[in-house]
PDB file of C-alpha atoms and ligand atoms in Angstrom:
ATOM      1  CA  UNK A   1     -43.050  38.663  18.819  1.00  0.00           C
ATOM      2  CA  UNK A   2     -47.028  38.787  19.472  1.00  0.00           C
ATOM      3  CA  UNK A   3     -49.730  40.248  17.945  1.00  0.00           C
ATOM      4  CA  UNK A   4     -52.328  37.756  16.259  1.00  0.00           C
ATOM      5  CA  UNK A   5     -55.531  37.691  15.469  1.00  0.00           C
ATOM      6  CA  UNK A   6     -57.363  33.983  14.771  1.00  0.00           C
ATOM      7  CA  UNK A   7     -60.300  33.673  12.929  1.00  0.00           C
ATOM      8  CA  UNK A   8     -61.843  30.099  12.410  1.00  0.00           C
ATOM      9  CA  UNK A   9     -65.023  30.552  10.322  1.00  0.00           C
ATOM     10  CA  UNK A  10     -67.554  28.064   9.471  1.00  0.00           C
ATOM     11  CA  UNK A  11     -65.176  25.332   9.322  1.00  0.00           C
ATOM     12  CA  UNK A  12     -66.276  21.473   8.794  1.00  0.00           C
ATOM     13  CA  UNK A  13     -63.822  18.717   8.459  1.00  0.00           C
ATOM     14  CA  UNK A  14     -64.354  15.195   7.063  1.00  0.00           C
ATOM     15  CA  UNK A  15     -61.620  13.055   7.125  1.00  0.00           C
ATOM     16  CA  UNK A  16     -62.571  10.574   4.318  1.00  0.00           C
ATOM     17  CA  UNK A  17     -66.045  11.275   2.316  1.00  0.00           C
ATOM     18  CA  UNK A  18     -68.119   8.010   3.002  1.00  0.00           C
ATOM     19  CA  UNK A  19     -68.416   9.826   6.859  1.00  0.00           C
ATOM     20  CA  UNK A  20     -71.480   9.918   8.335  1.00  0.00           C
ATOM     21  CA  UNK A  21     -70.888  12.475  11.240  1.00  0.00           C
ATOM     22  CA  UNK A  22     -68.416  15.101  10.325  1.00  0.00           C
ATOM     23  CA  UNK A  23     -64.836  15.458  12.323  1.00  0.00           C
ATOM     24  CA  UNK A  24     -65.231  18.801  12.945  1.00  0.00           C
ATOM     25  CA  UNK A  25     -68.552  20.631  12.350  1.00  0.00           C
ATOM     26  CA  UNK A  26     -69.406  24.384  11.797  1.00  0.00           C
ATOM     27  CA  UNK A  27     -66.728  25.826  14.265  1.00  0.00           C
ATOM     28  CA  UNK A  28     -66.765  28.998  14.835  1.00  0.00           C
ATOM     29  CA  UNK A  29     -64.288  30.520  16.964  1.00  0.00           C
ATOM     30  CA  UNK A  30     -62.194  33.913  17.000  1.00  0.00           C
ATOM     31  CA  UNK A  31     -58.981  33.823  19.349  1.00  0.00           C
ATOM     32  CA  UNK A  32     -57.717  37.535  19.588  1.00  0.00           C
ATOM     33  CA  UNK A  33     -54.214  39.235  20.025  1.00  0.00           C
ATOM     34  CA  UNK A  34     -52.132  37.970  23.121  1.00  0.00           C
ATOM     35  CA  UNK A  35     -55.020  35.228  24.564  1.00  0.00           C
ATOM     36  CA  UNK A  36     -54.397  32.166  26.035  1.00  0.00           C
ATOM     37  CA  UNK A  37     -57.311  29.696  24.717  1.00  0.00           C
ATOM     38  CA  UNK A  38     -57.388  25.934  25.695  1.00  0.00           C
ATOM     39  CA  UNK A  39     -59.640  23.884  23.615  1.00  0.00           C
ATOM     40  CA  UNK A  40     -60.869  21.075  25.877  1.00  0.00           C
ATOM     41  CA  UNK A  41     -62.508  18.027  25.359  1.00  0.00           C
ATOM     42  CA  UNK A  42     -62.519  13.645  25.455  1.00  0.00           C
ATOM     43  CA  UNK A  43     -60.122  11.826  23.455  1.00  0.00           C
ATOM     44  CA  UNK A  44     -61.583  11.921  19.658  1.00  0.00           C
ATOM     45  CA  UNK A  45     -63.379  14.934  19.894  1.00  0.00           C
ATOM     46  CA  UNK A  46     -60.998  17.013  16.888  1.00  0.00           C
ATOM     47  CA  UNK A  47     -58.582  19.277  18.773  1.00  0.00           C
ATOM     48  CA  UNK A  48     -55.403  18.020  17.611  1.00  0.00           C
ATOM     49  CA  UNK A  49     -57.411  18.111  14.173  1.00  0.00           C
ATOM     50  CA  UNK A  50     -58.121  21.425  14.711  1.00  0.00           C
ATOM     51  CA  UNK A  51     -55.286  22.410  16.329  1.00  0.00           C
ATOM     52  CA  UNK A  52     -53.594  21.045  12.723  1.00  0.00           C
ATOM     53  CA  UNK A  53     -55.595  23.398  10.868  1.00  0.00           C
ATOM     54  CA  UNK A  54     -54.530  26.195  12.689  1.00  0.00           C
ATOM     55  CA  UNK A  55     -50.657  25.416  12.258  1.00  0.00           C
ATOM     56  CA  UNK A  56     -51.644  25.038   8.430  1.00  0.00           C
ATOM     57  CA  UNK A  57     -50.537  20.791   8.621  1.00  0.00           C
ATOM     58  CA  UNK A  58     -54.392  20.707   7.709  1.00  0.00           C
ATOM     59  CA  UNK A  59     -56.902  21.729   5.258  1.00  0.00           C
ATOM     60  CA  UNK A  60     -60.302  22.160   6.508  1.00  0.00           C
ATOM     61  CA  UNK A  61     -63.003  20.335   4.213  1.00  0.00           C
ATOM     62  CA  UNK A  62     -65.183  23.594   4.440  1.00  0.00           C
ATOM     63  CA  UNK A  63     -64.463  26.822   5.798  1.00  0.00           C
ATOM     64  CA  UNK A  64     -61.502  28.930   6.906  1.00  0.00           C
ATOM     65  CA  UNK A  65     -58.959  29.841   9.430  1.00  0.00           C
ATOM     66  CA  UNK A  66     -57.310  32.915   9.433  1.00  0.00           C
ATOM     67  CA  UNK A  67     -54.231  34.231  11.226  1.00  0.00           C
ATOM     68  CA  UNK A  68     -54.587  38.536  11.176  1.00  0.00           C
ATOM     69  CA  UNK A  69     -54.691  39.090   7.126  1.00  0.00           C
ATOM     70  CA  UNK A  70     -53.873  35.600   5.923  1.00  0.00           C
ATOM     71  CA  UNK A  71     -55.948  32.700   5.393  1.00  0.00           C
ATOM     72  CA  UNK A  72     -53.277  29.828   6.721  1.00  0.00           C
ATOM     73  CA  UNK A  73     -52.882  27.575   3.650  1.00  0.00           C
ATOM     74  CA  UNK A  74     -49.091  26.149   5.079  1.00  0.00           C
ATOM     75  CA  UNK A  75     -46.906  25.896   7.564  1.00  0.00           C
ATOM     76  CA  UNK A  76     -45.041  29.719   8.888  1.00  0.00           C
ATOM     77  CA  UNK A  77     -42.378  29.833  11.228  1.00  0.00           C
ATOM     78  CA  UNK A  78     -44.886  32.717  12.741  1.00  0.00           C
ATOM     79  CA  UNK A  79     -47.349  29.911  14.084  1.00  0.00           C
ATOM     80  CA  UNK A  80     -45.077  27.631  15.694  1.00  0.00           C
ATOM     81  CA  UNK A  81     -46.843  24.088  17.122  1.00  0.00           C
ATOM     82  CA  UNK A  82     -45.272  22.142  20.016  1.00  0.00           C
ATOM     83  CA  UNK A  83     -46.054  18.340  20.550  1.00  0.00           C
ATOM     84  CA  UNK A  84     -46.551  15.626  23.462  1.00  0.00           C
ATOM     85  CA  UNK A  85     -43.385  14.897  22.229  1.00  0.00           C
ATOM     86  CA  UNK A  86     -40.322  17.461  21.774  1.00  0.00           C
ATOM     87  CA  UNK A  87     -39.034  16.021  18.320  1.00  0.00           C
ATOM     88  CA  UNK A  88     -35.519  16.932  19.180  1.00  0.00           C
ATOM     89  CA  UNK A  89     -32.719  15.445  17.251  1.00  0.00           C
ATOM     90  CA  UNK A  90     -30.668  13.354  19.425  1.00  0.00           C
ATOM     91  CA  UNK A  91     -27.124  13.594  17.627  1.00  0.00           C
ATOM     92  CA  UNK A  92     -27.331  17.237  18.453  1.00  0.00           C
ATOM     93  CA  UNK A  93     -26.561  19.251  21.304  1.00  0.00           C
ATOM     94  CA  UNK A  94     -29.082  21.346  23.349  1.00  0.00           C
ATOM     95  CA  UNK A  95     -27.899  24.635  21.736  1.00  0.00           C
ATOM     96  CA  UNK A  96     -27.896  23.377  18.001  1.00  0.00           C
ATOM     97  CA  UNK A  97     -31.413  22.083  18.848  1.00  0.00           C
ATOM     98  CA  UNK A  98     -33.187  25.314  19.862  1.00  0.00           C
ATOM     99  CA  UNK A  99     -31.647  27.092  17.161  1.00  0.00           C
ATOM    100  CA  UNK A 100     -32.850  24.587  14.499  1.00  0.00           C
ATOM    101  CA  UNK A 101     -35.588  26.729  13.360  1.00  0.00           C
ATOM    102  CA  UNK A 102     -32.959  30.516  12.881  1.00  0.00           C
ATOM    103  CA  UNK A 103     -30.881  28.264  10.877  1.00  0.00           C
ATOM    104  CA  UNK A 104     -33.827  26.736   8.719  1.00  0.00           C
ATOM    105  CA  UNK A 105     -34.780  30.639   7.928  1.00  0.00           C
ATOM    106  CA  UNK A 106     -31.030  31.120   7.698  1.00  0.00           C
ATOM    107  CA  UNK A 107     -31.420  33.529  10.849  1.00  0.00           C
ATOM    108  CA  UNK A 108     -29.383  31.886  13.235  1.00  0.00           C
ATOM    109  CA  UNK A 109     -26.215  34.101  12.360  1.00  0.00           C
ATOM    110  CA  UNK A 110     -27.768  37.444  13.909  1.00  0.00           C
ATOM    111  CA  UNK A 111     -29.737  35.965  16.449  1.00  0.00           C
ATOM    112  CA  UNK A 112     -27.732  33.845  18.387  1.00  0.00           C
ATOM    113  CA  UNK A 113     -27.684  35.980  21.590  1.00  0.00           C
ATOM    114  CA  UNK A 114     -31.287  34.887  21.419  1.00  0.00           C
ATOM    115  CA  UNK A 115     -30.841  31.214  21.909  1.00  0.00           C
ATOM    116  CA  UNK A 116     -28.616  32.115  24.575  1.00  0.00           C
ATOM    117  CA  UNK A 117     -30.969  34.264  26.488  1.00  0.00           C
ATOM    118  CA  UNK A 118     -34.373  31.572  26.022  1.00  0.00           C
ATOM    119  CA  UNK A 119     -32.026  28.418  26.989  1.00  0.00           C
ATOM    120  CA  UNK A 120     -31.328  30.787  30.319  1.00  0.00           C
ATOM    121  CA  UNK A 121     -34.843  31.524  30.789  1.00  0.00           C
ATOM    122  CA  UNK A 122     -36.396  27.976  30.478  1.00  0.00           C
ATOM    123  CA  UNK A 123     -33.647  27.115  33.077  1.00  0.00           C
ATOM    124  CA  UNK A 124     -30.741  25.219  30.788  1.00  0.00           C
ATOM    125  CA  UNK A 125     -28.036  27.724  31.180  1.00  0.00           C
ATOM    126  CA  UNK A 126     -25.459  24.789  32.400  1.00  0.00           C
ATOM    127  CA  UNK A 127     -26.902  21.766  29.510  1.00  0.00           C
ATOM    128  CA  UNK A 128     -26.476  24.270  26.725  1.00  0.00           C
ATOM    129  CA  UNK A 129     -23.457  22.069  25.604  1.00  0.00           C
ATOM    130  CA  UNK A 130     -25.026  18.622  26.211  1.00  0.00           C
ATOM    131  CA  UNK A 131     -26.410  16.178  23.847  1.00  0.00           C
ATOM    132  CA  UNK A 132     -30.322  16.086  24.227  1.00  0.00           C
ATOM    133  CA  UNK A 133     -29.822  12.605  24.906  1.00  0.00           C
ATOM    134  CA  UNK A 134     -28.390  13.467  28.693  1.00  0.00           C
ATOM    135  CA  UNK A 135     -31.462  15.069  28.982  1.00  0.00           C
ATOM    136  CA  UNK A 136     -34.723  14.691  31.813  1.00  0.00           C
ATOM    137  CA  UNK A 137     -38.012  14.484  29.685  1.00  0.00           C
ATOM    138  CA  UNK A 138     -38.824  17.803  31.282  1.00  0.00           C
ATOM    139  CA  UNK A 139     -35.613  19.095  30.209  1.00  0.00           C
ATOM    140  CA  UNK A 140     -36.058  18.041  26.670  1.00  0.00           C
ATOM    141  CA  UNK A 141     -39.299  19.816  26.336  1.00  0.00           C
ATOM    142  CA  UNK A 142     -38.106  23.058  27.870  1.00  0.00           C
ATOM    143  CA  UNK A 143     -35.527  22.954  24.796  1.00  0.00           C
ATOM    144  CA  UNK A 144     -38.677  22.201  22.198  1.00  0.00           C
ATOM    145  CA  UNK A 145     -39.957  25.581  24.233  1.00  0.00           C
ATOM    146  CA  UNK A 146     -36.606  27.495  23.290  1.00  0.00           C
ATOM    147  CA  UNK A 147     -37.065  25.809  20.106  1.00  0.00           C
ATOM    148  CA  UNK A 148     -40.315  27.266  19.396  1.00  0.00           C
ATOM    149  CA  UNK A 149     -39.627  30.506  20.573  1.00  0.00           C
ATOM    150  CA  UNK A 150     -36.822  31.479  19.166  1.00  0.00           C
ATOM    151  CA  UNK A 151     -38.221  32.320  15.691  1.00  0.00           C
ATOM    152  CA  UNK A 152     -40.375  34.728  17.868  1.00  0.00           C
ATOM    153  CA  UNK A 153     -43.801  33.736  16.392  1.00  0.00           C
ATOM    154  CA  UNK A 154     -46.789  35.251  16.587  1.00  0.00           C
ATOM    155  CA  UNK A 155     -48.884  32.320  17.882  1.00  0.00           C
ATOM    156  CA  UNK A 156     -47.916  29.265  20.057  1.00  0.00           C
ATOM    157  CA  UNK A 157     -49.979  25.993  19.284  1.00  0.00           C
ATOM    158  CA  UNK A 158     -49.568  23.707  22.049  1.00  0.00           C
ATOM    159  CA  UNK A 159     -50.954  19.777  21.561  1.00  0.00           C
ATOM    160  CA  UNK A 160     -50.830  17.918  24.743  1.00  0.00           C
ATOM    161  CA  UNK A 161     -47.080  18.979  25.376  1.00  0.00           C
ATOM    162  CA  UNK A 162     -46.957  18.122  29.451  1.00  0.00           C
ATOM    163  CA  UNK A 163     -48.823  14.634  29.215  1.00  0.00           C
ATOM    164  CA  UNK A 164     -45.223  12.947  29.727  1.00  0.00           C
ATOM    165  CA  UNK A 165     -43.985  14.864  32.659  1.00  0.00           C
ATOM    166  CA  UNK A 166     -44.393  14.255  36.200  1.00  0.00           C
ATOM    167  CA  UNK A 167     -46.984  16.596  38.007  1.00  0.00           C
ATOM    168  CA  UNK A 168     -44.307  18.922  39.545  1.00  0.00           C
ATOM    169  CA  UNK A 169     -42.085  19.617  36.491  1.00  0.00           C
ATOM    170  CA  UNK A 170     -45.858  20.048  34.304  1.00  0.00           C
ATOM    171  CA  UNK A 171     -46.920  22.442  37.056  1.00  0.00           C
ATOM    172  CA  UNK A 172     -43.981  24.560  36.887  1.00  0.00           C
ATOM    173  CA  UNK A 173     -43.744  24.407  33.041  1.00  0.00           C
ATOM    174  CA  UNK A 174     -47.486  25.544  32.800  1.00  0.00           C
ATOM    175  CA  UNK A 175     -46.889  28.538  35.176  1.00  0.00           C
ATOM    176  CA  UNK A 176     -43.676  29.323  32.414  1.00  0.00           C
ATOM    177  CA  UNK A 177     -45.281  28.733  29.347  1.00  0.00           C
ATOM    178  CA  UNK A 178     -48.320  30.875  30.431  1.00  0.00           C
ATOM    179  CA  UNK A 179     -46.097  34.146  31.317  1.00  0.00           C
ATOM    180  CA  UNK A 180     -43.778  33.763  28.613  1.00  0.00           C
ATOM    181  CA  UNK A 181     -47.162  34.227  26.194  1.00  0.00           C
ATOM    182  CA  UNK A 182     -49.220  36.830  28.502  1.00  0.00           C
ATOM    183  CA  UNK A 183     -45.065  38.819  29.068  1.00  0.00           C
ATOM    184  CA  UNK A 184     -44.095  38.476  24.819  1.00  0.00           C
ATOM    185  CA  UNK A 185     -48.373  39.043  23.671  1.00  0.00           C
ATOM    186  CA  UNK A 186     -48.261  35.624  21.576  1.00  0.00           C
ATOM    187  CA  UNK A 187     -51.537  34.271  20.992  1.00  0.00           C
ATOM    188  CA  UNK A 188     -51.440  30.667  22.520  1.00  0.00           C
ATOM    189  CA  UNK A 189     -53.829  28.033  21.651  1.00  0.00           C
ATOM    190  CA  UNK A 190     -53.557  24.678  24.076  1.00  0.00           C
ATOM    191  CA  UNK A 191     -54.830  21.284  23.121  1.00  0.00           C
ATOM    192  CA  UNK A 192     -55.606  19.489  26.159  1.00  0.00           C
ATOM    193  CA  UNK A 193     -57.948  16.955  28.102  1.00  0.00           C
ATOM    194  CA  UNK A 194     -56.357  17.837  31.791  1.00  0.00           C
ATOM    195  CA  UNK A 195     -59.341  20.315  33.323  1.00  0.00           C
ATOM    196  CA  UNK A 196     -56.564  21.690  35.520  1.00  0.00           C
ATOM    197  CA  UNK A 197     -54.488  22.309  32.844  1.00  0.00           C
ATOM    198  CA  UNK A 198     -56.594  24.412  31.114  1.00  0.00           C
ATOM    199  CA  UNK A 199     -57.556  26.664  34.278  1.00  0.00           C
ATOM    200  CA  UNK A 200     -54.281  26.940  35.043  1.00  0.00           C
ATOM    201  CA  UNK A 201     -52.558  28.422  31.723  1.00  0.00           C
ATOM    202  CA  UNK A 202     -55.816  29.722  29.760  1.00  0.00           C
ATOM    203  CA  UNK A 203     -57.535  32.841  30.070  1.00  0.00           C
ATOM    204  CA  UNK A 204     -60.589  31.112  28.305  1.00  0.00           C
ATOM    205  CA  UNK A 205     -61.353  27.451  27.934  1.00  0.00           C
ATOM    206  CA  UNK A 206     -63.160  26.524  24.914  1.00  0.00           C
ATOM    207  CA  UNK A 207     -65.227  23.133  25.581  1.00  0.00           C
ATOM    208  CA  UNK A 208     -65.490  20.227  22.867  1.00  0.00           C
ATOM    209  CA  UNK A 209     -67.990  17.339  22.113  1.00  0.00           C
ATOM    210  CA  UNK A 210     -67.591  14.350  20.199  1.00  0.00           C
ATOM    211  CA  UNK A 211     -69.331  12.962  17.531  1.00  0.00           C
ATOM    212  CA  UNK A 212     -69.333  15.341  15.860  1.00  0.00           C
ATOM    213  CA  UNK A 213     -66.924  17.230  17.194  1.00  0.00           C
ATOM    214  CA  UNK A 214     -68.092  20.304  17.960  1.00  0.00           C
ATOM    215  CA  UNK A 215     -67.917  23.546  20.361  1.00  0.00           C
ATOM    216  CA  UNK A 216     -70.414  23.907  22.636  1.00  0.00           C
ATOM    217  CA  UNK A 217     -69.374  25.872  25.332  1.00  0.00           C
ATOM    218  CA  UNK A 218     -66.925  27.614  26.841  1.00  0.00           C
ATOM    219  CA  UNK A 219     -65.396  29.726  29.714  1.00  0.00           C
ATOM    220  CA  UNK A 220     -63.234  32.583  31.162  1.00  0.00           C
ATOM    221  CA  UNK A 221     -60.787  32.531  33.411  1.00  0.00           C
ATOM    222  CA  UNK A 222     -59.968  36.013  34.815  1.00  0.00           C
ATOM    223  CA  UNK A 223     -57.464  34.863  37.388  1.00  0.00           C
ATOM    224  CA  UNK A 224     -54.056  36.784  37.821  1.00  0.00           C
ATOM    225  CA  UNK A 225     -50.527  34.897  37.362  1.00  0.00           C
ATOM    226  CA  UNK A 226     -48.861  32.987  39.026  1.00  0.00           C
ATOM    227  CA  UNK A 227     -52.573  30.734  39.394  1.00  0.00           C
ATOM    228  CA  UNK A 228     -52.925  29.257  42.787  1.00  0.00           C
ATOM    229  CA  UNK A 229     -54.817  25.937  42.499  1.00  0.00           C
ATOM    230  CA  UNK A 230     -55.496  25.426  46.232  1.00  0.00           C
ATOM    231  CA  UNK A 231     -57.410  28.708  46.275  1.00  0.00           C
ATOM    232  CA  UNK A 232     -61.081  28.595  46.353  1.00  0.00           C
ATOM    233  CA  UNK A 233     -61.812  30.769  42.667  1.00  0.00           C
ATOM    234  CA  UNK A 234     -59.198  28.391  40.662  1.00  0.00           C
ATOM    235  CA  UNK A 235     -61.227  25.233  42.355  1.00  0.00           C
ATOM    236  CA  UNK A 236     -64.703  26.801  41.534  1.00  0.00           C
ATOM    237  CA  UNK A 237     -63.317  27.153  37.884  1.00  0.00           C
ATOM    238  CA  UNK A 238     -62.780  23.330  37.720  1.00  0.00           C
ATOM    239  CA  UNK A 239     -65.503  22.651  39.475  1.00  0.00           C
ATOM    240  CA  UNK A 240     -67.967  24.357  36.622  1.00  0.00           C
ATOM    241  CA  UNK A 241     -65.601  22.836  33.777  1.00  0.00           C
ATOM    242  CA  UNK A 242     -66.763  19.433  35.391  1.00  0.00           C
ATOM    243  CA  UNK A 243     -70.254  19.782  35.993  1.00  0.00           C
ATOM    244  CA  UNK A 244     -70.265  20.670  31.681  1.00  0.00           C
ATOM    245  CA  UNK A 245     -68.850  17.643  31.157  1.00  0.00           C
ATOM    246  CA  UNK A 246     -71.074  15.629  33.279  1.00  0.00           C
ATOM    247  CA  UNK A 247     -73.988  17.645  31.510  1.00  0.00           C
ATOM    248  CA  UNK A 248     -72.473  16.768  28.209  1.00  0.00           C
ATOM    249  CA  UNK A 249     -72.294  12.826  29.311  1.00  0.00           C
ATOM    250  CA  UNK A 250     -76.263  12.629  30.413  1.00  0.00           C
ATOM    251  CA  UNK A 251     -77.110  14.307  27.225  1.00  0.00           C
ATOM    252  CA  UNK A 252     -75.545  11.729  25.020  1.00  0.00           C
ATOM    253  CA  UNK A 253     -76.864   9.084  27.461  1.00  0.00           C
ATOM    254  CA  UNK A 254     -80.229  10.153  27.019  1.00  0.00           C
ATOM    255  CA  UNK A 255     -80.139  10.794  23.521  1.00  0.00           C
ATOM    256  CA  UNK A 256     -78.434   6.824  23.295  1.00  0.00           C
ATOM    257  CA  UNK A 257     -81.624   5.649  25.451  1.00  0.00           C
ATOM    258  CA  UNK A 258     -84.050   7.145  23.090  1.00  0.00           C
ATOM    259  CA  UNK A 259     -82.401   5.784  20.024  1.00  0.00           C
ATOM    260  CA  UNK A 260     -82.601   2.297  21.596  1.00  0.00           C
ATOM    261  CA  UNK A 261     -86.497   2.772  22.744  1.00  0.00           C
TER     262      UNK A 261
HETATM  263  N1  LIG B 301     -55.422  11.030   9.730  1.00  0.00           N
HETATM  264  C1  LIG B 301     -56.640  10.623  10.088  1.00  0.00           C
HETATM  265  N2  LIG B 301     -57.413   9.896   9.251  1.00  0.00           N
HETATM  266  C2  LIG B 301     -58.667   9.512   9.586  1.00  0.00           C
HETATM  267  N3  LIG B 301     -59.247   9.810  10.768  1.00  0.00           N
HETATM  268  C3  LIG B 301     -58.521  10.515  11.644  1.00  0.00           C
HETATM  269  C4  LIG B 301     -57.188  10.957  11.357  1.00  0.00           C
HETATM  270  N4  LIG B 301     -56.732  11.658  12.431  1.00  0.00           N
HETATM  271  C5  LIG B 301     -57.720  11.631  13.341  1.00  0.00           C
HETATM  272  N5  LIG B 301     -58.802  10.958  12.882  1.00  0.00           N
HETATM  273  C6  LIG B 301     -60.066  10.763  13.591  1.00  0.00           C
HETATM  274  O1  LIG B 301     -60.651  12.049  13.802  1.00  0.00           O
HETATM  275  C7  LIG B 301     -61.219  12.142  15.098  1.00  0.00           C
HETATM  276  C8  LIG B 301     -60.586  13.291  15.843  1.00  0.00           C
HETATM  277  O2  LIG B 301     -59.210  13.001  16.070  1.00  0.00           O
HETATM  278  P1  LIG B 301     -58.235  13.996  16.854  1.00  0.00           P
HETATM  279  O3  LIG B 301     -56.896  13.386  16.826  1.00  0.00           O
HETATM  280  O4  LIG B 301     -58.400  15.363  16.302  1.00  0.00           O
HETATM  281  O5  LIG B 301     -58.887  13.935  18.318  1.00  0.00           O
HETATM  282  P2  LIG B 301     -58.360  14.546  19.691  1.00  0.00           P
HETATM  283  O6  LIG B 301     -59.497  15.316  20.265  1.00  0.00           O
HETATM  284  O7  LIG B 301     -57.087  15.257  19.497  1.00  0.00           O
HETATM  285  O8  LIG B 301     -58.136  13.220  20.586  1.00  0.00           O
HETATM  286  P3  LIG B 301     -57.000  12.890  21.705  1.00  0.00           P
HETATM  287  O9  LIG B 301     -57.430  13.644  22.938  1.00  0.00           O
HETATM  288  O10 LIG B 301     -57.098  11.410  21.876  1.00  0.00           O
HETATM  289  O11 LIG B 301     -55.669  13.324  21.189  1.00  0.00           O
HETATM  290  C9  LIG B 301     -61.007  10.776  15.759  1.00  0.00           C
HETATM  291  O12 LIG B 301     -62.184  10.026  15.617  1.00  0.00           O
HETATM  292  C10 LIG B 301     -59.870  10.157  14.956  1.00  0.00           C
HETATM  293  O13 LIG B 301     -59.987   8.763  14.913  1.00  0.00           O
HETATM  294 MG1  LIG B 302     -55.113  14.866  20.141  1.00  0.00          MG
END
């Protein structure tokens, strides 16, 4: 598992062509081997739209992204995504769901000790037999997790995938999700609007404006794991991720007030 490069070069995205501001324009962005990178910004700036691209769901109108030597044209069990939503089947049990994506490659036969050993370490060892249905939320994601890691990919793409869980089990499942990449060297990218979020799993936070969506900033966050957030560094971190977005707001304030003088 591990070892990825990302490349996103020059890339523009219009949705439909009579658009006057583009989706996504000119992003440039390389994500190296084994980083944690959280792409931040409001609701409609173009992560999940990039975020798409990168998983290959997507074609970019202009421009390319690249995953080490290939230029991601589809979907690869290598560059697995994980949703708001786990997207489990319910008529199955937790076991059958986590291995869903061995016996899609038609892997599942040698690598079941695998299952076994990531529905231990995302903490189902006693629900491996239950129907997802019996399931907590928090539960059901932590399966997704197995899910996604058991076809040992190269790069984790994460959308949102704690927004539905209450604050402690999201805590504790950021703290996992985080190790697991920095302890097996995937390359994670994280789609998220939560600024704590981001300074808690990433080890740089890549900040996004709307309209067009765009990069235009971003920041590192060379703090060891397990993250305290009461300590003062982790606070400062947040503390300069919100003062950029306030920046970002009077900008487009004042840029509104001219247009209407
Ligand atoms: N399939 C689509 N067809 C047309 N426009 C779309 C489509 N998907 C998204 N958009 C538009 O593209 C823009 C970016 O959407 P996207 O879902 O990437 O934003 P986001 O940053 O992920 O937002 P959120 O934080 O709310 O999830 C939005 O203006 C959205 O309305
Ligand atoms: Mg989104």
């Amino acid at each position: 598992m591990g070892s990825a490069n990302i490349w996103i070069t020059d890339l523009f995205h219009f949705y439909n062509k009579k658009q006057v501001s583009p989706t996504l324009e000119n992003i440039n962005l390389t994500i190296p081997q084994g980083q944690l990178t959280a792409l931040i910004g409001r609701s409609g700036c173009g992560k999940s739209t990039l975020l798409q691209m990168i998983a290959g769901l997507l074609m970019p109108s202009e421009g390319s992204v690249r995953i080490n030597a290939h230029t991601v044209t589809k979907p690869s069990a290598k560059w697995n995504m994980m949703f708001q939503k786990p997207s489990l089947y319910p008529w199955m049990t937790v076991r059958e769901n986590a291995a869903l994506g061995l016996v899609f490659s038609g892997t599942y036969k040698d690598k079941k000790d695998r299952v076994e050993e990531l529905l231990d370490m995302v903490g189902l060892k006693d629900h491996k037999d239950k129907n997802v249905q019996q399931l907590s939320g928090g539960q059901q994601q932590r399966v997704a997790l197995a899910r996604s890691l058991a076809t040992e990919p190269d790069v984790l793409l994460l959308d949102e995938p704690f927004s539905a869980l209450d604050a402690f089990t999201r805590a504790a499942l950021q703290t996992e999700v985080a190790q697991i990449c920095h302890d097996y060297g995937i390359t994670m990218v994280l789609v998220t609007h939560d600024i704590d979020e981001a300074v808690a799993m990433a080890d740089k936070v890549v900040i996004m404006n709307h309209n067009p969506g765009r990069i235009v900033g971003s920041m590192d966050v060379n703090l060891p794991y397990p993250r305290d957030r009461n300590e003062a560094p982790f606070i400062e971190l947040k503390e300069y991720l919100f003062s950029e977005f306030e920046k970002i707001d009077q900008a487009k304030e004042s840029e509104l007030e001219q247009m209407a003088s």
